[in-house]
Coordinates of C-alpha atoms in Angstrom, one line a residue:
M254 CA 0.0 0.0 0.0
K255 CA 2.8 2.5 0.9
K256 CA 4.7 1.6 -2.2
S257 CA 1.7 2.3 -4.4
L258 CA 1.1 5.6 -2.8
K259 CA 4.7 6.6 -3.2
L260 CA 4.6 5.5 -6.8
I261 CA 1.5 7.6 -7.4
A262 CA 3.0 10.6 -5.7
L263 CA 6.2 10.2 -7.8
L264 CA 4.2 10.0 -11.0
L265 CA 2.2 13.1 -10.2
V266 CA 5.4 15.0 -9.5
L267 CA 6.9 13.9 -12.7
V268 CA 3.9 14.7 -14.8
F269 CA 3.4 18.2 -13.3
S270 CA 7.1 19.1 -13.3
G271 CA 7.5 17.8 -16.9
S272 CA 4.5 19.6 -18.3
A273 CA 5.0 22.9 -16.5
W274 CA 7.0 25.4 -18.4
S275 CA 9.1 27.4 -15.9
A276 CA 10.6 30.8 -16.1
N277 CA 14.1 29.2 -15.7
D278 CA 13.6 27.6 -19.1
A279 CA 12.9 31.0 -20.7
K280 CA 15.9 32.5 -19.0
K281 CA 18.1 30.0 -20.8
M282 CA 16.6 30.4 -24.3
T283 CA 18.9 31.3 -27.1
P284 CA 17.8 33.9 -29.7
Q285 CA 16.9 31.1 -32.1
E286 CA 14.8 29.3 -29.5
V287 CA 12.9 32.5 -28.7
R288 CA 12.1 33.0 -32.4
Q289 CA 11.0 29.4 -32.8
Y290 CA 8.8 29.7 -29.8
V291 CA 7.1 32.8 -31.1
E292 CA 6.6 31.2 -34.6
K293 CA 5.0 28.1 -33.1
L294 CA 2.5 29.9 -30.9
K295 CA -1.0 28.7 -31.7
P296 CA -4.1 30.3 -30.0
D297 CA -5.8 27.7 -27.8
E298 CA -7.1 27.7 -24.2
Y299 CA -3.7 26.8 -22.8
S300 CA -1.5 29.2 -24.7
C301 CA -4.0 32.1 -24.3
R302 CA -3.8 32.1 -20.5
V303 CA -2.9 35.5 -19.1
G304 CA 0.8 35.6 -18.5
Y305 CA 1.7 32.6 -20.7
T306 CA 4.1 34.5 -22.9
N307 CA 5.5 36.8 -20.2
E308 CA 8.8 34.9 -19.5
V309 CA 9.6 34.7 -23.2
A310 CA 8.8 38.4 -23.7
E311 CA 11.2 39.2 -20.8
R312 CA 13.9 37.0 -22.3
N313 CA 13.4 38.7 -25.7
L314 CA 13.9 42.1 -24.0
S315 CA 17.0 40.9 -22.1
L316 CA 18.5 39.5 -25.3
Y317 CA 18.0 42.9 -27.0
T318 CA 19.3 44.8 -23.9
Y319 CA 22.5 42.8 -23.9
S320 CA 23.0 43.2 -27.7
K321 CA 22.4 39.5 -28.4
I322 CA 19.7 40.3 -31.0
S323 CA 19.1 43.3 -33.3
L324 CA 16.2 45.8 -32.8
E325 CA 14.5 44.3 -35.9
E326 CA 14.6 40.8 -34.4
Y327 CA 13.4 42.1 -31.1
S328 CA 10.5 43.9 -32.8
K329 CA 9.6 40.9 -34.9
N330 CA 9.4 38.6 -31.8
Q331 CA 7.4 41.2 -29.8
M332 CA 5.0 41.6 -32.7
G333 CA 4.5 37.9 -32.9
I334 CA 3.7 37.7 -29.2
M335 CA 1.3 40.7 -29.5
K336 CA -0.5 39.2 -32.5
H337 CA -0.9 35.9 -30.6
Q338 CA -2.5 37.8 -27.7
Q339 CA -4.8 39.8 -30.1
T340 CA -5.9 36.5 -31.8
C341 CA -6.6 35.0 -28.3
K342 CA -8.9 38.0 -27.5
K343 CA -10.7 37.8 -30.9
K344 CA -11.3 34.1 -30.5
G345 CA -12.6 34.6 -26.9
F346 CA -10.0 32.6 -25.1
R347 CA -9.3 35.7 -22.8

């Protein structure tokens, strides 16, 4: 009985920690990963949650601030995030 409870607890921890997207992941993103993330955004109930793109937007700004990406690349990424948010509002997910 104790083993099965421990196994269930372990599985729950693995599932929730594996599926959760943490801010630490965003802090380690390369400029290419930020761009790929923005390009792959699809409006759905999960990705349209308020605050879903905040960490990536912050990473995009920090990459620009530390001269890792150009102003054009920064603007393109921000526009992609903003278009995603506008689409979410139009589709009624927010």
